N, CA, C and O atoms as CSV, one atom per row, in Angstrom:
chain,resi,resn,atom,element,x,y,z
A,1,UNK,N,N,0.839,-1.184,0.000
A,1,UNK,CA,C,0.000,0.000,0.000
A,1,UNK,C,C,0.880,1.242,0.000
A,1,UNK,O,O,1.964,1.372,0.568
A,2,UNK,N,N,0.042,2.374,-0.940
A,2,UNK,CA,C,1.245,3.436,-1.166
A,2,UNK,C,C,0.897,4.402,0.292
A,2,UNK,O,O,-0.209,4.877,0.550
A,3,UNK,N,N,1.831,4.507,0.927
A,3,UNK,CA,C,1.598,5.898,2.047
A,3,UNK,C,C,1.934,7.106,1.595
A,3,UNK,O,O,2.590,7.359,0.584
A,4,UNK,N,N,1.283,8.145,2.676
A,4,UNK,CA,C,1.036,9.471,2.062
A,4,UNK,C,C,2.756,10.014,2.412
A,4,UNK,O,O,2.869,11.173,2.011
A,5,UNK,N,N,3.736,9.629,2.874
A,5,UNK,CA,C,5.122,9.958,3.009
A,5,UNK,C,C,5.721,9.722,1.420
A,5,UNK,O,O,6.343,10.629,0.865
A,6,UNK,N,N,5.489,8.518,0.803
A,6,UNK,CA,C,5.588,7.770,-0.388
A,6,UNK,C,C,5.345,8.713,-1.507
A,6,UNK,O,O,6.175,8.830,-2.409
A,7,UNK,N,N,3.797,9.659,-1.473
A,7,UNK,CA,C,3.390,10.107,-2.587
A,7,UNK,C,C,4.477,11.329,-2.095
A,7,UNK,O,O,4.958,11.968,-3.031
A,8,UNK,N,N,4.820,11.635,-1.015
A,8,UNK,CA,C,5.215,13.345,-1.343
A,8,UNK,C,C,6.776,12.854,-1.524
A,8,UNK,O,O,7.462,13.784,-1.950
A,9,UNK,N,N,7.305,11.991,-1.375
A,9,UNK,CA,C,9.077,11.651,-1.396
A,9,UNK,C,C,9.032,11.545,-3.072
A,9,UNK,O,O,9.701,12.365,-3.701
A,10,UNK,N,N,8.184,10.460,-3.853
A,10,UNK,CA,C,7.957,10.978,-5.283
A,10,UNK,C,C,7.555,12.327,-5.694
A,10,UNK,O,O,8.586,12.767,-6.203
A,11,UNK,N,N,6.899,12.995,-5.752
A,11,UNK,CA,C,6.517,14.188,-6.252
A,11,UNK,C,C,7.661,15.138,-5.756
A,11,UNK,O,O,7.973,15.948,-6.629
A,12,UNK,N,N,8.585,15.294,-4.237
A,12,UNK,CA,C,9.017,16.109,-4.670
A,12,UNK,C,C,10.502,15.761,-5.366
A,12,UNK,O,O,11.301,16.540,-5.885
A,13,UNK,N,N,10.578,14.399,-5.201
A,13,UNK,CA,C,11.833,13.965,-6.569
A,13,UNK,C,C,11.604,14.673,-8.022
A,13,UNK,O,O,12.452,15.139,-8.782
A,14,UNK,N,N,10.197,14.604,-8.162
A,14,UNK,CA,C,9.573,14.703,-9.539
A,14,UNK,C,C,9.798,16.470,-9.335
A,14,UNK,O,O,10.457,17.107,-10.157
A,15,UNK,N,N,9.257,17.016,-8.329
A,15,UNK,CA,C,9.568,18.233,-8.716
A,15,UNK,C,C,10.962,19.210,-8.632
A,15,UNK,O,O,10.927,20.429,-8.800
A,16,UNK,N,N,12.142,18.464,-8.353
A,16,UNK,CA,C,13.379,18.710,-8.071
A,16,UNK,C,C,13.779,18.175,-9.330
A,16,UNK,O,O,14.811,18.761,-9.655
A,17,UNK,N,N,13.449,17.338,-10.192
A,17,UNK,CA,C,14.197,16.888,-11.539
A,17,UNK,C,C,12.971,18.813,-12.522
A,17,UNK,O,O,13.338,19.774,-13.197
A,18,UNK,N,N,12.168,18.540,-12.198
A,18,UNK,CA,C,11.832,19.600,-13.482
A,18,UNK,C,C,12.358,21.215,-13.149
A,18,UNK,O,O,12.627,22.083,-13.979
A,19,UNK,N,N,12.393,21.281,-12.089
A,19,UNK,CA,C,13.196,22.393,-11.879
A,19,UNK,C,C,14.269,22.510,-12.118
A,19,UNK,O,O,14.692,23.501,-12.714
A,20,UNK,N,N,15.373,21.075,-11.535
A,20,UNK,CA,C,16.254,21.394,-12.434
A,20,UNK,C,C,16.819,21.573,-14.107
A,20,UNK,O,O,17.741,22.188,-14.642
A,21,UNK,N,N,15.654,20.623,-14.602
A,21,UNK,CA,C,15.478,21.212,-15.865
A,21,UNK,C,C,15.133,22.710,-16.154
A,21,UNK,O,O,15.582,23.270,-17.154
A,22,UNK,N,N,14.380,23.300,-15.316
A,22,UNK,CA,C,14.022,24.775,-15.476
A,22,UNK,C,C,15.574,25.829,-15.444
A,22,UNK,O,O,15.995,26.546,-16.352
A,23,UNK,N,N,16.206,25.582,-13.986
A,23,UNK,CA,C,17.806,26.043,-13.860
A,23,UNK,C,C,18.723,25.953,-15.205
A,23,UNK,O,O,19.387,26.861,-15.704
A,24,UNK,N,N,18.566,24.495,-15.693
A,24,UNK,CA,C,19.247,24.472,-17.043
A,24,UNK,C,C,18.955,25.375,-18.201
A,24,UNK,O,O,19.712,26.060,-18.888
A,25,UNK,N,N,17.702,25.203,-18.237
A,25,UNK,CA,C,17.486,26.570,-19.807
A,25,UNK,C,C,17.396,27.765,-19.077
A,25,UNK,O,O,16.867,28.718,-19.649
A,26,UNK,N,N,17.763,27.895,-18.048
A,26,UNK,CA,C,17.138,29.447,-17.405
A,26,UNK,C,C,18.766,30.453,-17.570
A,26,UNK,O,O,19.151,31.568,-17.923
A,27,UNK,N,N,19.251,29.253,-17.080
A,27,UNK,CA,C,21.028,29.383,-17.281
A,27,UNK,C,C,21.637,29.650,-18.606
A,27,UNK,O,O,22.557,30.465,-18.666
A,28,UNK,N,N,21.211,29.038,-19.692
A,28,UNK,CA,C,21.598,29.233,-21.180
A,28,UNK,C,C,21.046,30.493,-21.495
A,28,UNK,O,O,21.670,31.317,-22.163
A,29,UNK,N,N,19.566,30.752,-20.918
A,29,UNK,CA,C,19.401,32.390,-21.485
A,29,UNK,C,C,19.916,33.045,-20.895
A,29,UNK,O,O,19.757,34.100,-21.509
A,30,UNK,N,N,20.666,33.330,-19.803
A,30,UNK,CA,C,21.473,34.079,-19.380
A,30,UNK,C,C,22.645,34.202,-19.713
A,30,UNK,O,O,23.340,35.165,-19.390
A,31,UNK,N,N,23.055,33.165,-20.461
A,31,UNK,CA,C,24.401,33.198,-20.974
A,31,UNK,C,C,24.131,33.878,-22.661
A,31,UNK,O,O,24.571,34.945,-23.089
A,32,UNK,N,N,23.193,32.775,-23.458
A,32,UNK,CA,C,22.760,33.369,-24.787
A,32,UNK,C,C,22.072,34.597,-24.951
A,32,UNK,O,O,22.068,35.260,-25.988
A,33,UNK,N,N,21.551,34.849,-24.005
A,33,UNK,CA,C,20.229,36.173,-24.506
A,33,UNK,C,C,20.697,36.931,-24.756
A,33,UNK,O,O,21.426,37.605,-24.029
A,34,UNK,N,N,20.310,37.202,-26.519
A,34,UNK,CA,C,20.686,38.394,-27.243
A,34,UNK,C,C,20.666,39.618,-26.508
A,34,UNK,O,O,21.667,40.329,-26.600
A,35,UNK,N,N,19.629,40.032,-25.731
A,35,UNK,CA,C,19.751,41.232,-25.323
A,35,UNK,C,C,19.402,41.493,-23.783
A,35,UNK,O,O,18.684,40.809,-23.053
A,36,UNK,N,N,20.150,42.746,-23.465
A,36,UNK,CA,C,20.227,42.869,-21.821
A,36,UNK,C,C,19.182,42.527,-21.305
A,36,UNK,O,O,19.426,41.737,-20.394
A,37,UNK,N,N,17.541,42.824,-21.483
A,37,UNK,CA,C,16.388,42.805,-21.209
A,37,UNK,C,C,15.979,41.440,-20.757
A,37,UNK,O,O,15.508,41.149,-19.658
A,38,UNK,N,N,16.198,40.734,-21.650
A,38,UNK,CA,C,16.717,39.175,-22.028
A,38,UNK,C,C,17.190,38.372,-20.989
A,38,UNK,O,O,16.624,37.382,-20.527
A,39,UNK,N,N,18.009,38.740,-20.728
A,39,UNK,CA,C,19.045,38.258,-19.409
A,39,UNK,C,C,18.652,38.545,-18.189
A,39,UNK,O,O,18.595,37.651,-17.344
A,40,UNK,N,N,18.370,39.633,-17.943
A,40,UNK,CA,C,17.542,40.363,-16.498
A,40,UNK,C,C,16.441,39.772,-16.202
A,40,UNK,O,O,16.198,39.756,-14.995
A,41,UNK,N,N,15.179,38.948,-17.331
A,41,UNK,CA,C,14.027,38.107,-17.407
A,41,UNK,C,C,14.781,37.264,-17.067
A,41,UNK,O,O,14.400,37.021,-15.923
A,42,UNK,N,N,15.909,36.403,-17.346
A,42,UNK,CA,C,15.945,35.201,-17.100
A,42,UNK,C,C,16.982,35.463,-15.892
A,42,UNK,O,O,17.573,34.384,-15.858
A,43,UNK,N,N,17.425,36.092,-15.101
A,43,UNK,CA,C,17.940,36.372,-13.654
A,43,UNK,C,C,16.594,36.160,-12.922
A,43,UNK,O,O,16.428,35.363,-11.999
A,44,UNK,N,N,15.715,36.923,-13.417
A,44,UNK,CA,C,14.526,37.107,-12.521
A,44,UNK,C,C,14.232,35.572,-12.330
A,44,UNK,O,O,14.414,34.955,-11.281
A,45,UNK,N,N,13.780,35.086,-13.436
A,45,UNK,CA,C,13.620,33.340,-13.463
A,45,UNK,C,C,14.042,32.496,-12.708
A,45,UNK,O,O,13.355,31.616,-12.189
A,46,UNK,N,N,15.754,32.742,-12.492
A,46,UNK,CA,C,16.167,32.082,-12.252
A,46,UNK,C,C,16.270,32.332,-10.318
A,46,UNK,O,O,16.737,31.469,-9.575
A,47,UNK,N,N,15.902,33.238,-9.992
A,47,UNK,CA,C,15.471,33.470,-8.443
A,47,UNK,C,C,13.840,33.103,-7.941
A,47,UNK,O,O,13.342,33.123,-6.815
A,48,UNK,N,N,13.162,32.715,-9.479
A,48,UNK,CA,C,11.930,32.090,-9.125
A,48,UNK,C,C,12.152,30.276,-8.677
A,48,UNK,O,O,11.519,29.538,-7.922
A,49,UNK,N,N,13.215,30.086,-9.451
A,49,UNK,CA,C,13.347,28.444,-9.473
A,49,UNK,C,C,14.189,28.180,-8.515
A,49,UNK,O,O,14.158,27.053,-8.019
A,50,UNK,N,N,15.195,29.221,-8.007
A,50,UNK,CA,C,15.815,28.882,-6.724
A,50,UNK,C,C,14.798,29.457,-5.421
A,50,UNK,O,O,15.188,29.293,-4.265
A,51,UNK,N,N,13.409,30.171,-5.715
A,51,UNK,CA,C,12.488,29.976,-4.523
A,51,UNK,C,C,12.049,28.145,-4.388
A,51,UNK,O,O,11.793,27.401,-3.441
A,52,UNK,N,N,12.157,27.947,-6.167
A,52,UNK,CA,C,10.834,26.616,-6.308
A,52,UNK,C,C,12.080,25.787,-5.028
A,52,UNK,O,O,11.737,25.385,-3.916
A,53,UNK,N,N,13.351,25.723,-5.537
A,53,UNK,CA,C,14.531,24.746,-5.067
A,53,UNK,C,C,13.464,24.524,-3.031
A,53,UNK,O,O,12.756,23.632,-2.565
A,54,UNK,N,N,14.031,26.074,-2.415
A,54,UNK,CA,C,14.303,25.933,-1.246
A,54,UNK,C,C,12.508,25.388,-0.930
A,54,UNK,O,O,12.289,24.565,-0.042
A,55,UNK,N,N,11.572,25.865,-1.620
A,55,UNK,CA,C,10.629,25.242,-1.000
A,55,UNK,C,C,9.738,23.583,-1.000
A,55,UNK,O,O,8.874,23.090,-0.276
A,56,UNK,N,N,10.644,23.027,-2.454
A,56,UNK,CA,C,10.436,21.684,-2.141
A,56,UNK,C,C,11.774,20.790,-1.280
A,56,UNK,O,O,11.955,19.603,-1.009
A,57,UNK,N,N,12.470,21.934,-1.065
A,57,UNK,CA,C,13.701,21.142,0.149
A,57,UNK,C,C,12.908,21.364,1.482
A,57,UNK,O,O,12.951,20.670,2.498
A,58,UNK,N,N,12.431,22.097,1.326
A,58,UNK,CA,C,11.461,22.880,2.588
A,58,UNK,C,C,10.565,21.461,3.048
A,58,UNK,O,O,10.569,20.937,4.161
A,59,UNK,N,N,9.987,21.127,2.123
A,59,UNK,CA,C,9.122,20.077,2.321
A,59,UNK,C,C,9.545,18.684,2.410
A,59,UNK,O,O,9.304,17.951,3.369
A,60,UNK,N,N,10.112,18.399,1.483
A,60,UNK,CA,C,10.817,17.117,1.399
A,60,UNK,C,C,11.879,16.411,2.866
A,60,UNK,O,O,12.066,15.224,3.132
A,61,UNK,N,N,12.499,17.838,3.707
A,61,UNK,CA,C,12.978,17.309,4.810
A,61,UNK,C,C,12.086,18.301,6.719
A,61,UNK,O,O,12.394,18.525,7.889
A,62,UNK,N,N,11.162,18.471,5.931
A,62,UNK,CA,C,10.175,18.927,7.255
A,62,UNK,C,C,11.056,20.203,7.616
A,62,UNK,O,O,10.540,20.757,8.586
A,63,UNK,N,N,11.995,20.748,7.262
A,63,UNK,CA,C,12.466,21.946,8.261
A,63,UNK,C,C,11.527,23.566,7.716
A,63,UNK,O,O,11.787,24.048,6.613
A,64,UNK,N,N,10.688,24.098,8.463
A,64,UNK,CA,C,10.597,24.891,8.087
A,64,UNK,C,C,10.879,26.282,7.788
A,64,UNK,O,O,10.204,27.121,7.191
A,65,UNK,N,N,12.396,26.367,8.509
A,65,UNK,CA,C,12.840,27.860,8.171
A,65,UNK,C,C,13.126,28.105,6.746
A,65,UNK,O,O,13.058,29.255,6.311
A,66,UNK,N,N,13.449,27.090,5.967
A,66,UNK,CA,C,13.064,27.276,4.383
A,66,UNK,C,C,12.728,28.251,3.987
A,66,UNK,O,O,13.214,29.201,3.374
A,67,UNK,N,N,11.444,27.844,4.550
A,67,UNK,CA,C,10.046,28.673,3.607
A,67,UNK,C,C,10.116,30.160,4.326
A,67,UNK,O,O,9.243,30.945,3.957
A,68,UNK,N,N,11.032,30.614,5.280
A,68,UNK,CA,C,11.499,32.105,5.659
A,68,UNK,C,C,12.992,32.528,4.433
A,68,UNK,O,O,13.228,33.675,4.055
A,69,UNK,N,N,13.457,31.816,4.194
A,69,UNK,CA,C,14.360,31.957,3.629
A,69,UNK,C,C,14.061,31.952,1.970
A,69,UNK,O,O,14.587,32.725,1.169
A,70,UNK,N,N,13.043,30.846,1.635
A,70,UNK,CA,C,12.625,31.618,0.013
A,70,UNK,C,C,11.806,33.162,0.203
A,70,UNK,O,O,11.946,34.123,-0.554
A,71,UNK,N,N,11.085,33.115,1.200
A,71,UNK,CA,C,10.427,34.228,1.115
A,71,UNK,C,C,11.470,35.657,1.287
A,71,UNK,O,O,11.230,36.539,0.462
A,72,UNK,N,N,12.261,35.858,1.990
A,72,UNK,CA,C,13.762,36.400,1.888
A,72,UNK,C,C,13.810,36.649,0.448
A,72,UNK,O,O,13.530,37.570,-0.320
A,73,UNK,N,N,14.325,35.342,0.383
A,73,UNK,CA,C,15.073,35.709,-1.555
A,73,UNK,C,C,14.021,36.300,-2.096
A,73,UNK,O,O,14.233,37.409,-2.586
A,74,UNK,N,N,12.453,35.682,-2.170
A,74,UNK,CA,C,11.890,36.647,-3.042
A,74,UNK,C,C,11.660,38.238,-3.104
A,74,UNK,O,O,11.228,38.831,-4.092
A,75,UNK,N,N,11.918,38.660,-2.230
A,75,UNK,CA,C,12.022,40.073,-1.569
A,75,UNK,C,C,13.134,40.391,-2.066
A,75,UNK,O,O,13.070,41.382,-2.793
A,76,UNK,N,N,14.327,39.842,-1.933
A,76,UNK,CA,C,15.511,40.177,-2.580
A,76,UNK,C,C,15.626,40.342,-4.348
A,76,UNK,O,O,15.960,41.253,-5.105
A,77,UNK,N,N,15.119,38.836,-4.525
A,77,UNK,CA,C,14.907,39.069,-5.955
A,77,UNK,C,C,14.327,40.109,-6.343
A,77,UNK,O,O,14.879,40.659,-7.297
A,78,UNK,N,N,13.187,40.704,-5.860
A,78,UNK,CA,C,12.052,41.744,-6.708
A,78,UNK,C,C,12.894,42.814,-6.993
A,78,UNK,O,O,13.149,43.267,-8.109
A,79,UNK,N,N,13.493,43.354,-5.434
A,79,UNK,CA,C,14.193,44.664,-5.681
A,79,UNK,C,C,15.391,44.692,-6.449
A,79,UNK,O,O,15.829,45.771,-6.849
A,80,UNK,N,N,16.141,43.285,-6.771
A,80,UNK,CA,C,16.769,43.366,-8.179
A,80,UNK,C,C,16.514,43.275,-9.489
A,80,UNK,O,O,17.335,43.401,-10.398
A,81,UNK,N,N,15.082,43.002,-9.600
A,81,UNK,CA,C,14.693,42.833,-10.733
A,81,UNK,C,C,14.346,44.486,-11.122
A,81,UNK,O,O,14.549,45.004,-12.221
A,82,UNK,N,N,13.741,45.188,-9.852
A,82,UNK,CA,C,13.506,46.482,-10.060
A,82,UNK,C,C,14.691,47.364,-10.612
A,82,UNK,O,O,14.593,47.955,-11.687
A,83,UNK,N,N,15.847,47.422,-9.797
A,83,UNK,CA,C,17.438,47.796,-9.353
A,83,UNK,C,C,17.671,47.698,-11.057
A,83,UNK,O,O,17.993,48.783,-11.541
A,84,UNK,N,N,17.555,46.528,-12.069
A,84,UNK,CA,C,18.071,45.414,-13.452
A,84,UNK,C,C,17.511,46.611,-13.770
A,84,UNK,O,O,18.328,47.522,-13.909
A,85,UNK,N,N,16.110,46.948,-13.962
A,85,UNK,CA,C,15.477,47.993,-14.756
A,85,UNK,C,C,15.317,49.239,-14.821
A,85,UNK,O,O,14.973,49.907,-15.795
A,86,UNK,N,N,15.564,49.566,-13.789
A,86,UNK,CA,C,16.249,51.410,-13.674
A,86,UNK,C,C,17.584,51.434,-14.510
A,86,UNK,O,O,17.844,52.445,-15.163
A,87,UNK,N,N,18.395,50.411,-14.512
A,87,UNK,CA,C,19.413,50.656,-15.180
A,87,UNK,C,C,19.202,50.724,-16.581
A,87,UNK,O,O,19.925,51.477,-17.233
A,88,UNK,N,N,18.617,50.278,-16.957
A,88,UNK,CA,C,18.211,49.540,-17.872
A,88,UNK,C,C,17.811,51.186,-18.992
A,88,UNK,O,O,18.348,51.800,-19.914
A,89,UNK,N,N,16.489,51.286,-18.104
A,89,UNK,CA,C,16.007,52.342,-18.390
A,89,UNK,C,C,17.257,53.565,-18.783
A,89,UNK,O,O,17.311,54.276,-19.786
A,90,UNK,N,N,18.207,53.509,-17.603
A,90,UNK,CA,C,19.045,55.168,-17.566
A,90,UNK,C,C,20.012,54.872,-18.590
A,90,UNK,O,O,20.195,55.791,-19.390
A,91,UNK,N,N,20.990,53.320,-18.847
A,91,UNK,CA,C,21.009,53.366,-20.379
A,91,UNK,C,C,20.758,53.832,-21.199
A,91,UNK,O,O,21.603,54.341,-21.937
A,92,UNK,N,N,19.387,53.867,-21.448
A,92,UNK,CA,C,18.639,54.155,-22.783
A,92,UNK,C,C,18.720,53.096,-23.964
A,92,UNK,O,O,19.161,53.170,-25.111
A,93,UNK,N,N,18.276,52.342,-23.421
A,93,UNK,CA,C,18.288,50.582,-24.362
A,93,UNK,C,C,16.751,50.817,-24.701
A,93,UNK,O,O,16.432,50.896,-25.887
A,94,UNK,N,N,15.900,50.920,-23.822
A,94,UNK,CA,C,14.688,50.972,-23.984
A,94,UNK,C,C,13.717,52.853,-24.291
A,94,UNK,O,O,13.634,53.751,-23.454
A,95,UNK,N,N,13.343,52.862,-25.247
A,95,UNK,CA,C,12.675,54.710,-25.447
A,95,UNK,C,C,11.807,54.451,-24.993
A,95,UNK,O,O,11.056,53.501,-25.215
A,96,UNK,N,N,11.724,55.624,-23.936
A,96,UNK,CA,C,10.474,56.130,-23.277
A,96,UNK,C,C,9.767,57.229,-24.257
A,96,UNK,O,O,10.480,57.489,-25.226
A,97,UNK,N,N,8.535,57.926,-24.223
A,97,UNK,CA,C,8.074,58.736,-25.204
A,97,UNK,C,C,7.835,60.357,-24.282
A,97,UNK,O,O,7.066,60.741,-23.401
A,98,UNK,N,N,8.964,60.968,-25.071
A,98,UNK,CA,C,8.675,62.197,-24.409
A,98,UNK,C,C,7.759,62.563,-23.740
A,98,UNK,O,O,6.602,62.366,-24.111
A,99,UNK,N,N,8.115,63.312,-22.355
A,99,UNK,CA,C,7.099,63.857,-21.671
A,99,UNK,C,C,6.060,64.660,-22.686
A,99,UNK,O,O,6.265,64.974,-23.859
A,100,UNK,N,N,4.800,64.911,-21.819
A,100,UNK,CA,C,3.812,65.793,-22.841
A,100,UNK,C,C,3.246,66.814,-21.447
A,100,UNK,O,O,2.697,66.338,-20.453
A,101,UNK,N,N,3.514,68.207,-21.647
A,101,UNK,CA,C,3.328,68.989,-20.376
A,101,UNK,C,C,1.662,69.159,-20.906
A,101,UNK,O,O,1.382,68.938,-22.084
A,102,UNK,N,N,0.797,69.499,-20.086
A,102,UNK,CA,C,-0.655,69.438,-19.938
A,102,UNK,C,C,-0.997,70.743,-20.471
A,102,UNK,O,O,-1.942,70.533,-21.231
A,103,UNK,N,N,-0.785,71.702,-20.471
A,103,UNK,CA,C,-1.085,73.057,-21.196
A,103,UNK,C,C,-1.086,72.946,-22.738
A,103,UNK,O,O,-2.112,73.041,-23.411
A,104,UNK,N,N,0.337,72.705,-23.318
A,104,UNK,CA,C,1.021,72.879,-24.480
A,104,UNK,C,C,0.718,71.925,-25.585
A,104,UNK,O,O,0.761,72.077,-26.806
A,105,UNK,N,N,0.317,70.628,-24.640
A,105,UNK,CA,C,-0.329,69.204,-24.959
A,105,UNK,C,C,-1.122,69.241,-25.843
A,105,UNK,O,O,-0.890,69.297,-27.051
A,106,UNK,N,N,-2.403,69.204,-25.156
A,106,UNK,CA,C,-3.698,69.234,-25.426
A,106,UNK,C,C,-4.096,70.344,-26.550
A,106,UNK,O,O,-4.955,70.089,-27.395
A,107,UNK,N,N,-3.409,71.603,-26.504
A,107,UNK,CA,C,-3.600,72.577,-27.662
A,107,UNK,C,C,-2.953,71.818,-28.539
A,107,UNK,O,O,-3.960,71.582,-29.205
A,108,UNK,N,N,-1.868,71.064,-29.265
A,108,UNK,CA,C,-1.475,70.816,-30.325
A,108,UNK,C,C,-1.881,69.839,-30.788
A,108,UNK,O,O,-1.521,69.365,-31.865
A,109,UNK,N,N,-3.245,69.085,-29.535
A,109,UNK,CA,C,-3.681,67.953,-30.277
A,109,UNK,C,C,-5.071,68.662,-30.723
A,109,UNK,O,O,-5.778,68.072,-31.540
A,110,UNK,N,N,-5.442,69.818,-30.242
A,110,UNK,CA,C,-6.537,70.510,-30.862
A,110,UNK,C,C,-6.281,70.618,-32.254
A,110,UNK,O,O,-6.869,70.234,-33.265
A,111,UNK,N,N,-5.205,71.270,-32.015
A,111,UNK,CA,C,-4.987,72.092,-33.228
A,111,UNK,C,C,-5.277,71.142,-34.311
A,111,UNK,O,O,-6.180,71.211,-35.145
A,112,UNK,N,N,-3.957,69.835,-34.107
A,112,UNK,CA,C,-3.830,69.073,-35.118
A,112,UNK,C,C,-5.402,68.314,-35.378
A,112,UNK,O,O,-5.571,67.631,-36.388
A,113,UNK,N,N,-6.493,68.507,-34.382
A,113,UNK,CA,C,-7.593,67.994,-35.024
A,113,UNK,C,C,-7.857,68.437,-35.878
A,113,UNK,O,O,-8.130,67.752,-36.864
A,114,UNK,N,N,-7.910,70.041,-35.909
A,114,UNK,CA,C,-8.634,71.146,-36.515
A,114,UNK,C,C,-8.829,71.117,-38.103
A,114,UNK,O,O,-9.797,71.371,-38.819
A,115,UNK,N,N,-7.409,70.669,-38.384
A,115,UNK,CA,C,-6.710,70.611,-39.817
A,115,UNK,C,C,-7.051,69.706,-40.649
A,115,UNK,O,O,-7.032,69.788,-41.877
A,116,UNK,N,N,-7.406,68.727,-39.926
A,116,UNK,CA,C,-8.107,67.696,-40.742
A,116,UNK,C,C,-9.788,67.624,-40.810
A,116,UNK,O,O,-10.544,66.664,-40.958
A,117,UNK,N,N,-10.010,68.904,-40.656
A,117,UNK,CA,C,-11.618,68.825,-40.954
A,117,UNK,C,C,-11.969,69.762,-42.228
A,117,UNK,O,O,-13.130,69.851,-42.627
């Protein structure tokens, strides 16, 4: 008879092999990805799959400070994913679309209605 220790010692084998499949391609786009943007998605990724890591270790050996410690990283992760994209931004890899001041705005989209009537 299968016990309920049985189903979770399989599943989280099962879920420690697909993650590490996840680490593997998560790793190649970080190495291949054409572009910075690219790479910073797959950093981000790759602090999602090292949450997945600590929380089926979390489970698989009963300790639960784990699950304080992915929650940690994910906090950590965010504000680097944020940190990745300010840079990103002050680069100038990515165009933002000129400011539009609210006075000066709105008259030149009048205007430009005007002309086409």
């Amino acid at each position: 008879m299968i016990t309920p220790a049985d189903i979770v010692a399989v599943a989280s084998s099962a879920a420690l092999l697909i993650l590490g499949l996840a680490l593997l391609l998560t790793v190649w786009r970080v190495v291949a990805g054409p572009t910075l943007p690219d790479r910073i998605l797959a950093l981000d990724m790759l602090t999602g799959v090292a949450i997945g890591f600590i929380a089926v270790i979390a489970v698989k050996t009963g300790f639960s400070l784990y699950i304080d410690i992915a929650i940690s990283l994910g906090l950590v992760g965010f504000l680097a994913t944020v940190a990745f994209a300010r840079f990103v931004l002050s680069r100038g890899n990515i165009k933002s679309p000129p400011p539009v001041s609210g006075a000066t705005g709105g008259a030149k989209m009048r205007r430009a209605g005007r002309k086409g009537r």
